[in-house]
């Protein structure tokens, strides 16, 4: 008697494997980004914690909001400053928090996986060193600015609701609050500031930190800062000039125009010292992006050649 079997012939199994579609580069990048967010939860937990503290502080201060509005009187300029400053302060605190998170992330992104030897496992997967480094670079260049924007928008919207409820409870009109807050315009300026400055303009900064993370065997923070300090010190001693320090200030402190923003630093207008069209035409932007690309290329080569610490 003949018996039937459910076993798949070897030839059929081999043809099925051969017919399986390869993983696309886009999907590999997607899962690499998800891996970074899984392994580095501080990217979103730290700003969420700060946002919670901001809302708690604003909830307490909102108790005195009607009295503050009465104290400034009918002057629209003083009322505008009083109402806008807490919202601007919330945005600045969140931007500072995510900037610190970005620095710590970049310094540990490639150094950490060599230190705990997990790089051996990740290299065994069908993901190239280029994809891995680009995924890590996308965190400070794209993910953190967009995440900062989203958390800031939600935080400021909740602050607006808290302030409105407090004014209604005190017999004030919410028009006093809403009339001095052009939130949609504020959010557009904030998004532009985060993407342009924190992402594109600071690209050489993020590339340098990732390069140091791929190269250093210990204390990446020292290796990221000491060479910059040494270059500035040698220049000062040898030539009595400070061009390198001015260049760093132009890049990281002075904004895209190379000068400190004018006007009230606690105003949303201070976030956009230069128009988007002018920003895209700045030679410094494209030079910086080229330098960042060189740093990332070196980081890819180092990740490919260097093993665990």
mmCIF file of N, CA and C in Angstrom, residues 134-198:
data_model
loop_
_atom_site.group_PDB
_atom_site.id
_atom_site.type_symbol
_atom_site.label_atom_id
_atom_site.label_comp_id
_atom_site.label_asym_id
_atom_site.label_seq_id
_atom_site.Cartn_x
_atom_site.Cartn_y
_atom_site.Cartn_z
ATOM 1 N N UNK A 134 23.893 55.634 8.642
ATOM 2 C CA UNK A 134 22.900 56.610 8.201
ATOM 3 C C UNK A 134 21.675 56.613 9.112
ATOM 4 N N UNK A 135 21.296 55.436 9.606
ATOM 5 C CA UNK A 135 20.171 55.370 10.538
ATOM 6 C C UNK A 135 20.504 56.112 11.824
ATOM 7 N N UNK A 136 21.736 55.940 12.306
ATOM 8 C CA UNK A 136 22.148 56.647 13.519
ATOM 9 C C UNK A 136 22.235 58.155 13.278
ATOM 10 N N UNK A 137 22.711 58.552 12.107
ATOM 11 C CA UNK A 137 22.793 59.984 11.796
ATOM 12 C C UNK A 137 21.409 60.595 11.627
ATOM 13 N N UNK A 138 20.436 59.809 11.199
ATOM 14 C CA UNK A 138 19.083 60.329 11.010
ATOM 15 C C UNK A 138 18.424 60.714 12.333
ATOM 16 N N UNK A 139 18.892 60.141 13.429
ATOM 17 C CA UNK A 139 18.279 60.458 14.720
ATOM 18 C C UNK A 139 18.462 61.937 15.063
ATOM 19 N N UNK A 140 19.701 62.480 15.131
ATOM 20 C CA UNK A 140 19.833 63.914 15.437
ATOM 21 C C UNK A 140 19.455 64.825 14.274
ATOM 22 N N UNK A 141 19.606 64.344 13.039
ATOM 23 C CA UNK A 141 19.329 65.192 11.886
ATOM 24 C C UNK A 141 17.837 65.338 11.595
ATOM 25 N N UNK A 142 17.064 64.289 11.829
ATOM 26 C CA UNK A 142 15.654 64.293 11.427
ATOM 27 C C UNK A 142 14.731 63.964 12.599
ATOM 28 N N UNK A 143 14.969 62.821 13.245
ATOM 29 C CA UNK A 143 14.019 62.312 14.229
ATOM 30 C C UNK A 143 13.899 63.243 15.425
ATOM 31 N N UNK A 144 15.028 63.654 16.006
ATOM 32 C CA UNK A 144 14.974 64.499 17.205
ATOM 33 C C UNK A 144 14.323 65.850 16.916
ATOM 34 N N UNK A 145 14.666 66.560 15.816
ATOM 35 C CA UNK A 145 13.944 67.812 15.545
ATOM 36 C C UNK A 145 12.434 67.629 15.397
ATOM 37 N N UNK A 146 12.009 66.592 14.663
ATOM 38 C CA UNK A 146 10.574 66.372 14.480
ATOM 39 C C UNK A 146 9.908 65.948 15.790
ATOM 40 N N UNK A 147 10.591 65.136 16.584
ATOM 41 C CA UNK A 147 10.045 64.727 17.874
ATOM 42 C C UNK A 147 9.927 65.918 18.814
ATOM 43 N N UNK A 148 10.937 66.783 18.804
ATOM 44 C CA UNK A 148 10.886 67.995 19.631
ATOM 45 C C UNK A 148 9.701 68.863 19.230
ATOM 46 N N UNK A 149 9.499 69.002 17.936
ATOM 47 C CA UNK A 149 8.375 69.799 17.448
ATOM 48 C C UNK A 149 7.044 69.210 17.912
ATOM 49 N N UNK A 150 6.881 67.904 17.761
ATOM 50 C CA UNK A 150 5.612 67.272 18.131
ATOM 51 C C UNK A 150 5.333 67.419 19.627
ATOM 52 N N UNK A 151 6.339 67.170 20.467
ATOM 53 C CA UNK A 151 6.146 67.277 21.919
ATOM 54 C C UNK A 151 5.874 68.722 22.313
ATOM 55 N N UNK A 152 6.559 69.670 21.674
ATOM 56 C CA UNK A 152 6.343 71.082 21.991
ATOM 57 C C UNK A 152 4.932 71.512 21.613
ATOM 58 N N UNK A 153 4.455 71.081 20.458
ATOM 59 C CA UNK A 153 3.102 71.437 20.018
ATOM 60 C C UNK A 153 2.063 70.919 21.011
ATOM 61 N N UNK A 154 2.184 69.666 21.418
ATOM 62 C CA UNK A 154 1.225 69.091 22.366
ATOM 63 C C UNK A 154 1.318 69.808 23.711
ATOM 64 N N UNK A 155 2.539 70.081 24.167
ATOM 65 C CA UNK A 155 2.724 70.761 25.453
ATOM 66 C C UNK A 155 2.101 72.144 25.436
ATOM 67 N N UNK A 156 2.371 72.917 24.380
ATOM 68 C CA UNK A 156 1.820 74.263 24.307
ATOM 69 C C UNK A 156 0.299 74.244 24.153
ATOM 70 N N UNK A 157 -0.243 73.260 23.445
ATOM 71 C CA UNK A 157 -1.699 73.159 23.316
ATOM 72 C C UNK A 157 -2.342 72.886 24.674
ATOM 73 N N UNK A 158 -1.728 72.008 25.472
ATOM 74 C CA UNK A 158 -2.270 71.731 26.817
ATOM 75 C C UNK A 158 -2.133 72.972 27.693
ATOM 76 N N UNK A 159 -1.019 73.699 27.565
ATOM 77 C CA UNK A 159 -0.853 74.946 28.322
ATOM 78 C C UNK A 159 -1.939 75.947 27.963
ATOM 79 N N UNK A 160 -2.288 76.029 26.686
ATOM 80 C CA UNK A 160 -3.334 76.945 26.256
ATOM 81 C C UNK A 160 -4.679 76.560 26.865
ATOM 82 N N UNK A 161 -4.966 75.274 26.920
ATOM 83 C CA UNK A 161 -6.221 74.829 27.525
ATOM 84 C C UNK A 161 -6.246 75.122 29.023
ATOM 85 N N UNK A 162 -5.128 74.908 29.702
ATOM 86 C CA UNK A 162 -5.062 75.202 31.137
ATOM 87 C C UNK A 162 -5.269 76.690 31.386
ATOM 88 N N UNK A 163 -4.570 77.528 30.613
ATOM 89 C CA UNK A 163 -4.731 78.970 30.786
ATOM 90 C C UNK A 163 -6.145 79.434 30.482
ATOM 91 N N UNK A 164 -6.772 78.867 29.452
ATOM 92 C CA UNK A 164 -8.135 79.256 29.112
ATOM 93 C C UNK A 164 -9.113 78.879 30.218
ATOM 94 N N UNK A 165 -8.942 77.666 30.761
ATOM 95 C CA UNK A 165 -9.825 77.233 31.845
ATOM 96 C C UNK A 165 -9.668 78.126 33.077
ATOM 97 N N UNK A 166 -8.438 78.534 33.374
ATOM 98 C CA UNK A 166 -8.211 79.400 34.540
ATOM 99 C C UNK A 166 -8.842 80.780 34.330
ATOM 100 N N UNK A 167 -8.728 81.331 33.131
ATOM 101 C CA UNK A 167 -9.315 82.638 32.871
ATOM 102 C C UNK A 167 -10.842 82.571 32.911
ATOM 103 N N UNK A 168 -11.417 81.522 32.345
ATOM 104 C CA UNK A 168 -12.876 81.382 32.381
ATOM 105 C C UNK A 168 -13.370 81.239 33.814
ATOM 106 N N UNK A 169 -12.611 80.529 34.629
ATOM 107 C CA UNK A 169 -12.994 80.375 36.034
ATOM 108 C C UNK A 169 -12.903 81.664 36.824
ATOM 109 N N UNK A 170 -12.136 82.634 36.329
ATOM 110 C CA UNK A 170 -11.983 83.913 37.025
ATOM 111 C C UNK A 170 -12.821 85.019 36.403
ATOM 112 N N UNK A 171 -13.638 84.673 35.429
ATOM 113 C CA UNK A 171 -14.493 85.670 34.812
ATOM 114 C C UNK A 171 -13.860 86.451 33.686
ATOM 115 N N UNK A 172 -12.659 86.049 33.252
ATOM 116 C CA UNK A 172 -11.997 86.717 32.139
ATOM 117 C C UNK A 172 -12.453 86.087 30.821
ATOM 118 N N UNK A 173 -12.286 86.825 29.754
ATOM 119 C CA UNK A 173 -12.550 86.291 28.424
ATOM 120 C C UNK A 173 -11.304 85.576 27.912
ATOM 121 N N UNK A 174 -11.514 84.426 27.264
ATOM 122 C CA UNK A 174 -10.370 83.699 26.725
ATOM 123 C C UNK A 174 -9.723 84.452 25.570
ATOM 124 N N UNK A 175 -10.428 85.452 25.046
ATOM 125 C CA UNK A 175 -9.835 86.257 23.973
ATOM 126 C C UNK A 175 -8.592 86.981 24.453
ATOM 127 N N UNK A 176 -8.505 87.246 25.759
ATOM 128 C CA UNK A 176 -7.301 87.869 26.308
ATOM 129 C C UNK A 176 -6.087 86.985 26.101
ATOM 130 N N UNK A 177 -6.281 85.677 26.209
ATOM 131 C CA UNK A 177 -5.183 84.731 26.021
ATOM 132 C C UNK A 177 -4.972 84.389 24.556
ATOM 133 N N UNK A 178 -6.059 84.041 23.879
ATOM 134 C CA UNK A 178 -5.944 83.596 22.496
ATOM 135 C C UNK A 178 -5.539 84.737 21.557
ATOM 136 N N UNK A 179 -5.908 85.940 21.878
ATOM 137 C CA UNK A 179 -5.577 87.059 21.012
ATOM 138 C C UNK A 179 -4.101 87.389 20.968
ATOM 139 N N UNK A 180 -3.359 86.971 21.986
ATOM 140 C CA UNK A 180 -1.915 87.243 22.041
ATOM 141 C C UNK A 180 -1.084 86.023 21.673
ATOM 142 N N UNK A 181 -1.729 84.960 21.217
ATOM 143 C CA UNK A 181 -0.998 83.739 20.871
ATOM 144 C C UNK A 181 -1.388 83.288 19.468
ATOM 145 N N UNK A 182 -0.530 83.548 18.511
ATOM 146 C CA UNK A 182 -0.732 83.024 17.156
ATOM 147 C C UNK A 182 -0.026 81.671 17.082
ATOM 148 N N UNK A 183 -0.691 80.653 17.634
ATOM 149 C CA UNK A 183 -0.032 79.354 17.809
ATOM 150 C C UNK A 183 0.385 78.736 16.486
ATOM 151 N N UNK A 184 -0.473 78.817 15.491
ATOM 152 C CA UNK A 184 -0.121 78.192 14.214
ATOM 153 C C UNK A 184 1.137 78.829 13.640
ATOM 154 N N UNK A 185 1.237 80.155 13.696
ATOM 155 C CA UNK A 185 2.432 80.837 13.218
ATOM 156 C C UNK A 185 3.641 80.482 14.073
ATOM 157 N N UNK A 186 3.441 80.397 15.379
ATOM 158 C CA UNK A 186 4.532 80.009 16.278
ATOM 159 C C UNK A 186 5.044 78.619 15.944
ATOM 160 N N UNK A 187 4.148 77.699 15.653
ATOM 161 C CA UNK A 187 4.554 76.323 15.359
ATOM 162 C C UNK A 187 5.285 76.230 14.024
ATOM 163 N N UNK A 188 4.873 77.033 13.048
ATOM 164 C CA UNK A 188 5.587 77.040 11.777
ATOM 165 C C UNK A 188 7.024 77.538 11.958
ATOM 166 N N UNK A 189 7.194 78.614 12.743
ATOM 167 C CA UNK A 189 8.535 79.141 12.992
ATOM 168 C C UNK A 189 9.367 78.139 13.779
ATOM 169 N N UNK A 190 8.731 77.459 14.717
ATOM 170 C CA UNK A 190 9.451 76.460 15.513
ATOM 171 C C UNK A 190 9.913 75.297 14.644
ATOM 172 N N UNK A 191 9.042 74.813 13.751
ATOM 173 C CA UNK A 191 9.413 73.707 12.872
ATOM 174 C C UNK A 191 10.572 74.097 11.972
ATOM 175 N N UNK A 192 10.503 75.304 11.413
ATOM 176 C CA UNK A 192 11.593 75.778 10.562
ATOM 177 C C UNK A 192 12.897 75.881 11.343
ATOM 178 N N UNK A 193 12.822 76.405 12.552
ATOM 179 C CA UNK A 193 14.025 76.545 13.381
ATOM 180 C C UNK A 193 14.645 75.190 13.688
ATOM 181 N N UNK A 194 13.826 74.211 14.049
ATOM 182 C CA UNK A 194 14.344 72.900 14.430
ATOM 183 C C UNK A 194 14.967 72.175 13.242
ATOM 184 N N UNK A 195 14.274 72.194 12.106
ATOM 185 C CA UNK A 195 14.784 71.482 10.932
ATOM 186 C C UNK A 195 16.019 72.181 10.365
ATOM 187 N N UNK A 196 15.957 73.516 10.252
ATOM 188 C CA UNK A 196 17.048 74.259 9.624
ATOM 189 C C UNK A 196 18.276 74.333 10.509
ATOM 190 N N UNK A 197 18.099 74.756 11.766
ATOM 191 C CA UNK A 197 19.258 74.967 12.638
ATOM 192 C C UNK A 197 19.696 73.682 13.318
ATOM 193 N N UNK A 198 18.808 73.058 14.073
ATOM 194 C CA UNK A 198 19.175 71.869 14.848
ATOM 195 C C UNK A 198 19.487 70.677 13.963
#
